[in-house]
Short mmCIF file of C-alpha atoms and ligand atoms in Angstrom, two decimals:
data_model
loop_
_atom_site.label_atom_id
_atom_site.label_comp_id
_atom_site.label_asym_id
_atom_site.label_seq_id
_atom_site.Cartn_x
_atom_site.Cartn_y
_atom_site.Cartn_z
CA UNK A 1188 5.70 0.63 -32.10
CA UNK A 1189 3.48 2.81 -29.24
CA UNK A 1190 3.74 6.57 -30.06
CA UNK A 1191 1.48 7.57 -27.67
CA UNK A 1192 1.44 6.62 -23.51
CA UNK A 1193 -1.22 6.71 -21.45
CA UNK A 1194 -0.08 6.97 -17.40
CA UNK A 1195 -2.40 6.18 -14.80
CA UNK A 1196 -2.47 6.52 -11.06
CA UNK A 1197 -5.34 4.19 -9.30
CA UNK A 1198 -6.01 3.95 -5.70
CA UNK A 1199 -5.24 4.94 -2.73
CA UNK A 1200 -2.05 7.38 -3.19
CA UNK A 1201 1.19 6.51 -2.39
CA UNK A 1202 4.59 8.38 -1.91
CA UNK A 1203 6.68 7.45 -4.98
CA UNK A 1204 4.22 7.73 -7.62
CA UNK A 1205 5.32 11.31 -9.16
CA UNK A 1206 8.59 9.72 -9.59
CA UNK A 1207 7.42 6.84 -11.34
CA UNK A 1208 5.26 9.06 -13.77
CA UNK A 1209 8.18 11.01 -13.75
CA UNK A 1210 10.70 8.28 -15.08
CA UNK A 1211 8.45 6.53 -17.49
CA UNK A 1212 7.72 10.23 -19.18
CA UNK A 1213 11.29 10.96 -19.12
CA UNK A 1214 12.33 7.95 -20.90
CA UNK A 1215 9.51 7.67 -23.50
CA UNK A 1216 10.34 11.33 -24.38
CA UNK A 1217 13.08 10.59 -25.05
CA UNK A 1218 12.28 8.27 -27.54
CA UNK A 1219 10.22 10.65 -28.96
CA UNK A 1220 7.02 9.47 -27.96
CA UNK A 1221 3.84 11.77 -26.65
CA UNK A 1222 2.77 11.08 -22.70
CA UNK A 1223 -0.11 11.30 -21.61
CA UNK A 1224 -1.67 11.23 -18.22
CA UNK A 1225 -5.02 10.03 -16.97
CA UNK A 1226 -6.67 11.94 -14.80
CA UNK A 1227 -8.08 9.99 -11.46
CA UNK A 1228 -7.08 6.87 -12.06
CA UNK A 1229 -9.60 4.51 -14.20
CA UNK A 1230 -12.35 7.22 -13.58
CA UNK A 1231 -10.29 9.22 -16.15
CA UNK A 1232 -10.92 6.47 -18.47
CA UNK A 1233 -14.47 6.21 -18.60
CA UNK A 1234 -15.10 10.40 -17.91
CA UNK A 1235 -12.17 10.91 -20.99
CA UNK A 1236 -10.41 13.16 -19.05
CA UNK A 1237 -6.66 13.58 -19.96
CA UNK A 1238 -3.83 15.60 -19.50
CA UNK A 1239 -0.15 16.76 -21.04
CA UNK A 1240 2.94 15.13 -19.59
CA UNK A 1241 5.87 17.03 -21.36
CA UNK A 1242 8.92 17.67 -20.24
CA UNK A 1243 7.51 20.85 -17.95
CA UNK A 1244 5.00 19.05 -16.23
CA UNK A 1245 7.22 16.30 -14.82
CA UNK A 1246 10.24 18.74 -14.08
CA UNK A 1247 10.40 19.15 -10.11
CA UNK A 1248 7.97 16.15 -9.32
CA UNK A 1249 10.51 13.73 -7.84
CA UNK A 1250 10.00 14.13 -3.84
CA UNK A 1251 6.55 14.74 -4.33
CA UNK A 1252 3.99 13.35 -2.38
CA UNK A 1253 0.84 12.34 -4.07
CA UNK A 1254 -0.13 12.21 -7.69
CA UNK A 1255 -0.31 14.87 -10.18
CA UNK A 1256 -2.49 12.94 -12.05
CA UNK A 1257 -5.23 12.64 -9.14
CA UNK A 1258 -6.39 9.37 -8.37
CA UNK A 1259 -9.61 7.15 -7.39
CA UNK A 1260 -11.23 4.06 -6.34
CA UNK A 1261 -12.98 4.07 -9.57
CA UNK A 1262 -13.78 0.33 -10.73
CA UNK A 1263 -15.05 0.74 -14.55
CA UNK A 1264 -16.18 -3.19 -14.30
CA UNK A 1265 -19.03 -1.38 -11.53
CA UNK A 1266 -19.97 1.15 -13.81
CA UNK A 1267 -22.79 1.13 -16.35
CA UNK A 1268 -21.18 0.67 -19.42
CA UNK A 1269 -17.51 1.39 -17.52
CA UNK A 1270 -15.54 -0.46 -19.52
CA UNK A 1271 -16.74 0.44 -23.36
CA UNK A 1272 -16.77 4.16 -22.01
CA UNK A 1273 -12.74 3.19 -21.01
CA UNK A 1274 -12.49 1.19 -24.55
CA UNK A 1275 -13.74 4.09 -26.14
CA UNK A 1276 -12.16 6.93 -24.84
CA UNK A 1277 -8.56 4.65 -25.29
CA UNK A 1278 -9.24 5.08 -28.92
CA UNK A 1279 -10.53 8.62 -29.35
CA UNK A 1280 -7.16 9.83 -26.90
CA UNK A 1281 -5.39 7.46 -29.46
CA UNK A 1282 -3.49 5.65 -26.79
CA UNK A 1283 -1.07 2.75 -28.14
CA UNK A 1284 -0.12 1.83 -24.56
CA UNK A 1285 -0.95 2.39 -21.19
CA UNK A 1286 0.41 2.13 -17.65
CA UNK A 1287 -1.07 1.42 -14.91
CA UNK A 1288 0.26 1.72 -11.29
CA UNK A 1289 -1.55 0.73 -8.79
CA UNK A 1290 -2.24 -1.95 -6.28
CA UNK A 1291 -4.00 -4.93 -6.50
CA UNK A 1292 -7.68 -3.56 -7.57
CA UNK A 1293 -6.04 -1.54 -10.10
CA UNK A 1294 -3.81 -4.09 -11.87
CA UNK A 1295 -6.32 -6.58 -11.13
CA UNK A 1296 -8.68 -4.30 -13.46
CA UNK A 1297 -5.73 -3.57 -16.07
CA UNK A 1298 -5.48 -7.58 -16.15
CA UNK A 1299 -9.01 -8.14 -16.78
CA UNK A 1300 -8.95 -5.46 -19.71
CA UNK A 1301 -6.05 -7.28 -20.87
CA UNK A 1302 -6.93 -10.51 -20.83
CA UNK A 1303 -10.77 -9.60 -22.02
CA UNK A 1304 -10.12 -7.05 -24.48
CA UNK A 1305 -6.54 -6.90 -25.58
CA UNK A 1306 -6.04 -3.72 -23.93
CA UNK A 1307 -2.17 -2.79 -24.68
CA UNK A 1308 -1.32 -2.16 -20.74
CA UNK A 1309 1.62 -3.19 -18.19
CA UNK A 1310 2.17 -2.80 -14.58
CA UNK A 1311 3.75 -0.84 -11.70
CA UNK A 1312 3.03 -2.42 -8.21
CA UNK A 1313 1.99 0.38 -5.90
CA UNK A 1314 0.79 -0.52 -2.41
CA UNK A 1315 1.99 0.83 1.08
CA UNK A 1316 0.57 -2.51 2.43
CA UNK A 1317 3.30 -4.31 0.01
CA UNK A 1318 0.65 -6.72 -0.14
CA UNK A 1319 0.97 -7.96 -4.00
CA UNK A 1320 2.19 -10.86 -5.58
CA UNK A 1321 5.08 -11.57 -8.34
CA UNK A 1322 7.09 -8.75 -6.65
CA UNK A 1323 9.69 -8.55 -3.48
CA UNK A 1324 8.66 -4.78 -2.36
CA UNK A 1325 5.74 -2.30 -3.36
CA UNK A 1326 7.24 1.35 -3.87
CA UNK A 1327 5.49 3.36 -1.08
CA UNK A 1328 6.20 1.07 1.96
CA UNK A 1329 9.44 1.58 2.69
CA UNK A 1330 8.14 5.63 3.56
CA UNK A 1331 4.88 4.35 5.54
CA UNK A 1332 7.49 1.94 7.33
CA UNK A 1333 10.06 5.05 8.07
CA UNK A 1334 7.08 7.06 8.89
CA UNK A 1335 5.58 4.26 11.44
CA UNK A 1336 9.23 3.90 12.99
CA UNK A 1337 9.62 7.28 13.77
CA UNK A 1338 6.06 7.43 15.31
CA UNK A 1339 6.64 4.55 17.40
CA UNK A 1340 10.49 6.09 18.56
CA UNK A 1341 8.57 8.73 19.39
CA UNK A 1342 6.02 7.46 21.48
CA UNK A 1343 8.39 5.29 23.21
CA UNK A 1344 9.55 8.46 25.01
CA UNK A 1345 6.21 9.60 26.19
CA UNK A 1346 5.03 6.41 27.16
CA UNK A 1347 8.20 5.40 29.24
CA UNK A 1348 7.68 9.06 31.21
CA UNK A 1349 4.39 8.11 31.86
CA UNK A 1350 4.51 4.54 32.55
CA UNK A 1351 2.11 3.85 29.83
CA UNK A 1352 1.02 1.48 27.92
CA UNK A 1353 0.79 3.42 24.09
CA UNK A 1354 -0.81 1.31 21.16
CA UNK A 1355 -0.41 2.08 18.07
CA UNK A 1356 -2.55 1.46 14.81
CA UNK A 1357 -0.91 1.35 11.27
CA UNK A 1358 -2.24 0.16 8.06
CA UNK A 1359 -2.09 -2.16 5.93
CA UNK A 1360 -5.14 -3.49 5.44
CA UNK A 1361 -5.63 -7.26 5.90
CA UNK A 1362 -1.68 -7.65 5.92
CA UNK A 1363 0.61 -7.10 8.75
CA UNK A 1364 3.72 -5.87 6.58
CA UNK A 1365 3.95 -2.14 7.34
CA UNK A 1366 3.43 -3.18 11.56
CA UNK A 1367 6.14 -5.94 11.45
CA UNK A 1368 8.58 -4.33 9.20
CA UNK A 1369 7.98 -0.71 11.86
CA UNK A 1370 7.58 -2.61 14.89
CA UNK A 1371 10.68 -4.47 14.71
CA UNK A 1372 12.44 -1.14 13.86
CA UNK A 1373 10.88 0.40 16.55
CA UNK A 1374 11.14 -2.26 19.24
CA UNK A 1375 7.81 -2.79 19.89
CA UNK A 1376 6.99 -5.26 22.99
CA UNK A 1377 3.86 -6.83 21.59
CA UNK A 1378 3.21 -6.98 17.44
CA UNK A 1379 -0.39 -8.02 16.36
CA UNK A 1380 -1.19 -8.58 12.88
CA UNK A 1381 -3.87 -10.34 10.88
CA UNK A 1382 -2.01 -13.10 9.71
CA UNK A 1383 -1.04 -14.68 12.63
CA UNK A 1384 -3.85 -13.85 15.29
CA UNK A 1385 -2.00 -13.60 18.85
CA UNK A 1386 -4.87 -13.19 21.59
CA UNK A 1387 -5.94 -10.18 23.55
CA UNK A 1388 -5.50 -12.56 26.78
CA UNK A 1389 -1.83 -13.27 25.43
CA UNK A 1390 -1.02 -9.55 24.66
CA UNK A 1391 -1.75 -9.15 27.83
CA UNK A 1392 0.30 -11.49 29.65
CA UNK A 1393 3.67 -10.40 27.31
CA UNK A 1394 2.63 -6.35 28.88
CA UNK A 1395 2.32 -7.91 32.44
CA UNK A 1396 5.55 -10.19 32.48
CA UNK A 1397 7.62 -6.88 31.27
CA UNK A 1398 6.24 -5.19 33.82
CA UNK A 1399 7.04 -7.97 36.03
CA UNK A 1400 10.89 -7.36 35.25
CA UNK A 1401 10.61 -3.94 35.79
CA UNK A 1402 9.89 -2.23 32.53
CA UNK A 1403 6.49 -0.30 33.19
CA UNK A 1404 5.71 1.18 29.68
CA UNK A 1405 5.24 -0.66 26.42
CA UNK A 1406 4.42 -0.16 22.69
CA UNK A 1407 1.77 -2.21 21.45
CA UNK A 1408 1.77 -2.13 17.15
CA UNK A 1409 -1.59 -3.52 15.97
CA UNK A 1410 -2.08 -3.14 12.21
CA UNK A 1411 -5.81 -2.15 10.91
CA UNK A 1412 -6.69 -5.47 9.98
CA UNK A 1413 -6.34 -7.62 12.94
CA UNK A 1414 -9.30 -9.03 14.55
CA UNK A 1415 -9.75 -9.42 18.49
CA UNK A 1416 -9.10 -13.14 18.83
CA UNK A 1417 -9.86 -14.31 22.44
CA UNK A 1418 -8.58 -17.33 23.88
CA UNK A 1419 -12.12 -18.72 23.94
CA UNK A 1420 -11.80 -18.81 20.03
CA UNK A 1421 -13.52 -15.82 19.33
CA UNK A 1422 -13.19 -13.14 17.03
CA UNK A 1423 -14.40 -9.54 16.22
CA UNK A 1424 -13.69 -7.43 13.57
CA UNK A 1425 -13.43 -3.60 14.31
CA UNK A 1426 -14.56 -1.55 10.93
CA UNK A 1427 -14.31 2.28 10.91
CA UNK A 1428 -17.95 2.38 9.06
CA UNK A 1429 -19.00 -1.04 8.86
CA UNK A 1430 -21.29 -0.28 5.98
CA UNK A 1431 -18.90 2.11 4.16
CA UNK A 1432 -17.30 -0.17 1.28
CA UNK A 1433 -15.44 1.05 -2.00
CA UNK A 1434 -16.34 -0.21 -5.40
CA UNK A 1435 -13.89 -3.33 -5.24
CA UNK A 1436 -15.96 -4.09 -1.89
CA UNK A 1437 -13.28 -3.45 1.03
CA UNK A 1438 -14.82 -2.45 4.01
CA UNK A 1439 -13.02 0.84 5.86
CA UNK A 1440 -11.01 -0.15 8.25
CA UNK A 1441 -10.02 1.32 11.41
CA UNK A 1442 -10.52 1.23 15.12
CA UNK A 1443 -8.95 -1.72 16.34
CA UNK A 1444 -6.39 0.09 18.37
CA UNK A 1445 -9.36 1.95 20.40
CA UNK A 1446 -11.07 -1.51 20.93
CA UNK A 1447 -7.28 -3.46 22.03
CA UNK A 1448 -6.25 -0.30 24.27
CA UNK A 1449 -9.72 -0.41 26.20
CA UNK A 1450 -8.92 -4.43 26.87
CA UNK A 1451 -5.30 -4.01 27.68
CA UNK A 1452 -6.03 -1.07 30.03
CA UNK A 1453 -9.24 -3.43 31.75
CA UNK A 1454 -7.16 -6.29 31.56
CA UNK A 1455 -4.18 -5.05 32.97
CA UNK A 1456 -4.79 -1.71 35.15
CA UNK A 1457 -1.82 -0.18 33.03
CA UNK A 1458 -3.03 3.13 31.88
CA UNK A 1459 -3.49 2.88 28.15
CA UNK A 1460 -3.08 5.09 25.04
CA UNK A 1461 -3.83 4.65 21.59
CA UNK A 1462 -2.19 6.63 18.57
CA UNK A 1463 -3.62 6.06 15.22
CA UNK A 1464 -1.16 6.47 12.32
CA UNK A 1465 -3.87 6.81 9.58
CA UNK A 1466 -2.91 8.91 5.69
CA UNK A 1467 0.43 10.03 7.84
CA UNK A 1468 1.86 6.95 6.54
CA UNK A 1469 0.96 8.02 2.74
CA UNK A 1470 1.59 11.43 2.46
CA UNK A 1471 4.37 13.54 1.91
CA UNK A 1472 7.90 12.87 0.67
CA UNK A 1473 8.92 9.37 -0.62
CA UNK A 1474 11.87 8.09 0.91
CA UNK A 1475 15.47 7.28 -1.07
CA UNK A 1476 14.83 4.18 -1.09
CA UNK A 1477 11.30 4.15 -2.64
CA UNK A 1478 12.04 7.28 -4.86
CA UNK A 1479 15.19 4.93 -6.17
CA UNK A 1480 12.23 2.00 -6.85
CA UNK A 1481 9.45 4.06 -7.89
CA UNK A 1482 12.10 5.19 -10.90
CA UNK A 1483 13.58 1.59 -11.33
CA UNK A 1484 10.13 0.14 -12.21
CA UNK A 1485 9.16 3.51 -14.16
CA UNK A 1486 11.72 3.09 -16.61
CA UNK A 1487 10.86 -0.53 -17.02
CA UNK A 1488 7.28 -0.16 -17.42
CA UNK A 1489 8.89 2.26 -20.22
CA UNK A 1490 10.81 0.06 -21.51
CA UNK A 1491 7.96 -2.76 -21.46
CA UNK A 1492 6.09 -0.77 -23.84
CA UNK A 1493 8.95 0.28 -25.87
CA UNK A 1494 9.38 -3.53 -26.60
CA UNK A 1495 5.46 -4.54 -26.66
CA UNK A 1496 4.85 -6.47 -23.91
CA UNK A 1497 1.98 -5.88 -22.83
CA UNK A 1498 -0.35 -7.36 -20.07
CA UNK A 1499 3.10 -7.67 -18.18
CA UNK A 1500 4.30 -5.76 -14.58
CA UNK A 1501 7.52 -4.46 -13.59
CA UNK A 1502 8.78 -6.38 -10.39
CA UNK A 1503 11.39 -6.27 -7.77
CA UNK A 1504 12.88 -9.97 -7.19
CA UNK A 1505 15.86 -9.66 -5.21
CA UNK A 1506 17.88 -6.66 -6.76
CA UNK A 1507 16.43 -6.81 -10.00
CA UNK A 1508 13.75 -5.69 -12.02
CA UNK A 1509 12.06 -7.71 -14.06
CA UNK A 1510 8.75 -8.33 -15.81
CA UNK A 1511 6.08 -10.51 -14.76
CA UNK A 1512 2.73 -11.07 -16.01
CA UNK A 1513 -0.01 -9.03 -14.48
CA UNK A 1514 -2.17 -12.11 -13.67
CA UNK A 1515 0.44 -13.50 -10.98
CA UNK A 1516 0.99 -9.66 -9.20
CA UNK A 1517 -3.43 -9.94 -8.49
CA UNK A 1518 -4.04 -13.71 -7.89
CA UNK A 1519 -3.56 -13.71 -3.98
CA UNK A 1520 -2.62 -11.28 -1.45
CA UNK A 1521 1.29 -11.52 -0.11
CA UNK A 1522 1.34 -12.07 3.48
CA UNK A 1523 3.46 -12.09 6.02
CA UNK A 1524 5.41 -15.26 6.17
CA UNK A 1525 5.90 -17.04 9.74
CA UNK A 1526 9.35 -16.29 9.66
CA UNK A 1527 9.35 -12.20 9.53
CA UNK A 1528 6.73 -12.80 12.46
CA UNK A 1529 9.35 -14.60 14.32
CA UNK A 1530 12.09 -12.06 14.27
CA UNK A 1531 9.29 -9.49 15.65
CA UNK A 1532 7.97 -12.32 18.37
CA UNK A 1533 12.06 -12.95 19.77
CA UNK A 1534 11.62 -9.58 21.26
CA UNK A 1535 7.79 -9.64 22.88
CA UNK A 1536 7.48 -8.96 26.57
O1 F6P B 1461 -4.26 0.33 0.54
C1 F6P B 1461 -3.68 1.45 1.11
C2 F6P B 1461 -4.49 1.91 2.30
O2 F6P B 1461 -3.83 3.03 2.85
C3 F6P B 1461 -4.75 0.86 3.36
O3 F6P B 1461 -3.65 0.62 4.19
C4 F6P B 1461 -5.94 1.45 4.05
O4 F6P B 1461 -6.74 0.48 4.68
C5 F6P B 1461 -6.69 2.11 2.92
O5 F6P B 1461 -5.76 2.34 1.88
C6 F6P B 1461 -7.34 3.40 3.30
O6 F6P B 1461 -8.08 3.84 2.22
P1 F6P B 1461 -8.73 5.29 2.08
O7 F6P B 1461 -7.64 6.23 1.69
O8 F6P B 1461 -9.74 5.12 1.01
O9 F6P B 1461 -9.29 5.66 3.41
#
């Protein structure tokens, strides 16, 4: 049986992951076992550099934003000699198990150390893109979603006084989750995401035909990872720093809404706005519903160790959580089916 836990936080942060650092300490103390977190995610591992979880650290952590273990972008498999530095210092911290929570480059890495080296690890999906496999929901996107909706109630206000047009950016990398899920919430009149490519010229003609019956504002949600599609078939893909890529290669995203509000307001002659969301949607308090998730899968990744299964992730399938190997949760991105794209599209123009 594990005695001693390792906890790790990788990638970008995410409201919700105190709480489930909080609930997998909470219920391996109880069982008498030592926790310990990793500081900065898998960089922790291959620096050695650990901390305490005892009953003190974790008290008070629940609505916390953030990570009190830090976190990185770290990729051992980049480093020179990353991943005997994160063998090694496994064994000299004397770690019998280890969680990881994290999105799809961190699992993806606690698979590969799994699979490769036996590593004693299981899962806790992480994203606010909700853009993994093998689960329903990510904890984390129900707050960027919340956070989104209220941006884009907001805006609706200002733009309808103004008789703008306002776009908005969100993330979510090269999934349109957190922009359909906020945009339908919000009532957006046009919805672009990178999974199903509407055109500039047609985004266009759903702001004009509103206008047409009347309505002369509109809220345009475009989510980081679409790419300009023109009618003539063409494409372009708006990076914030082309060049600037992490170590699990994703470029930085970020400008599209710039790029879309300059065509809409040429297009159209409606003046244009653009708001860009950005780390609003990941910091700060999680929401019930995620802090109620975060702690779900926390006491099953608890639990998962408690019973030895290892290489396995804690998953949300309907209403309840169960395990499911790491390798499915990595293996290709969740996007967003035609159907959620629908319900946003019944209520364009
Ligand atoms: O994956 C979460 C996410 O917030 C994406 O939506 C976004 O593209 C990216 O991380 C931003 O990363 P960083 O915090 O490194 O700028």
């Amino acid at each position: 049986m594990a005695r001693r836990v390792g906890v790790l936080t990788g990638g970008g942060d995410c409201p919700g992951l105190n709480a489930v650092i909080r609930a997998v300490a909470r219920r391996s103390l109880d069982r008498g076992y030592t926790v310990v977190g990793v500081q900065a995610g898998w960089r922790g591992l291959v620096d050695g550099r650990f901390r305490d979880l005892g009953p003190r650290e974790i008290s008070g952590i629940l609505p916390r934003g953030g990570t009190i273990i830090g976190t990185s972008r770290t990729n051992p498999y980049k480093s020179e000699r990353g991943v005997e530095a994160v063998l090694r210092h496994l064994e000299e911290a004397h770690l019998d198990a280890l969680v990881a929570i994290g999105g799809e480059d961190t699992l993806g890495v606690a698979a590969r150390l799994h699979a490769e080296h036996e590593v004693p690890v299981v899962g806790v999906p992480k994203t606010i893109d909700n853009d993994l496999s093998a689960t329903d929901y990510t904890f984390g996107f129900d707050t960027a979603v919340t956070i989104a909706t209220e941006a884009i109630d907001r805006l609706h206000t200002t733009a309808e006084s103004h008789n703008r047009v306002m776009v908005v950016e969100v993330m979510g990398r090269h999934t349109g989750w957190i922009a359909v899920m906020s945009g339908i919430a919000g009532g957006a009149d046009v919805i672009l995401i990178p999974e199903q490519p509407m055109t500039v010229e047609e985004c266009c003609d759903e702001i004009r035909s509103r206008h047409g019956r009347g309505k002369d504002f509109s809220i345009v949600v475009v989510s980081e990872g679409y790419e300009l599609t023109y009618a003539s078939g063409e494409r372009q893909a708006v990076a914030g720093e082309p060049a600037a890529t992490d170590q699990f290669g994703h470029v930085r995203l970020g400008g599209v809404g710039d790029a879309l509000a300059r065509e809409i307001e040429t297009r159209t002659g409606y003046e244009t706005r653009v708001t860009v969301l950005g780390h609003v949607q990941r910091g700060g308090s999680p929401t019930p519903r995620d802090r109620v998730l975060a702690t779900r899968f926390g006491l099953k990744a608890a639990d998962l160790v408690h019973e030895g299964q290892f290489g396995m992730m804690a998953a949300l399938h309907g209403d309840e959580i169960v395990a499911v190997p790491l390798r499915d949760a990595v293996v290709e991105l969740k996007t967003v089916p035609p159907g959620w794209y629908d319900v946003a599209r019944a209520f364009f123009g």
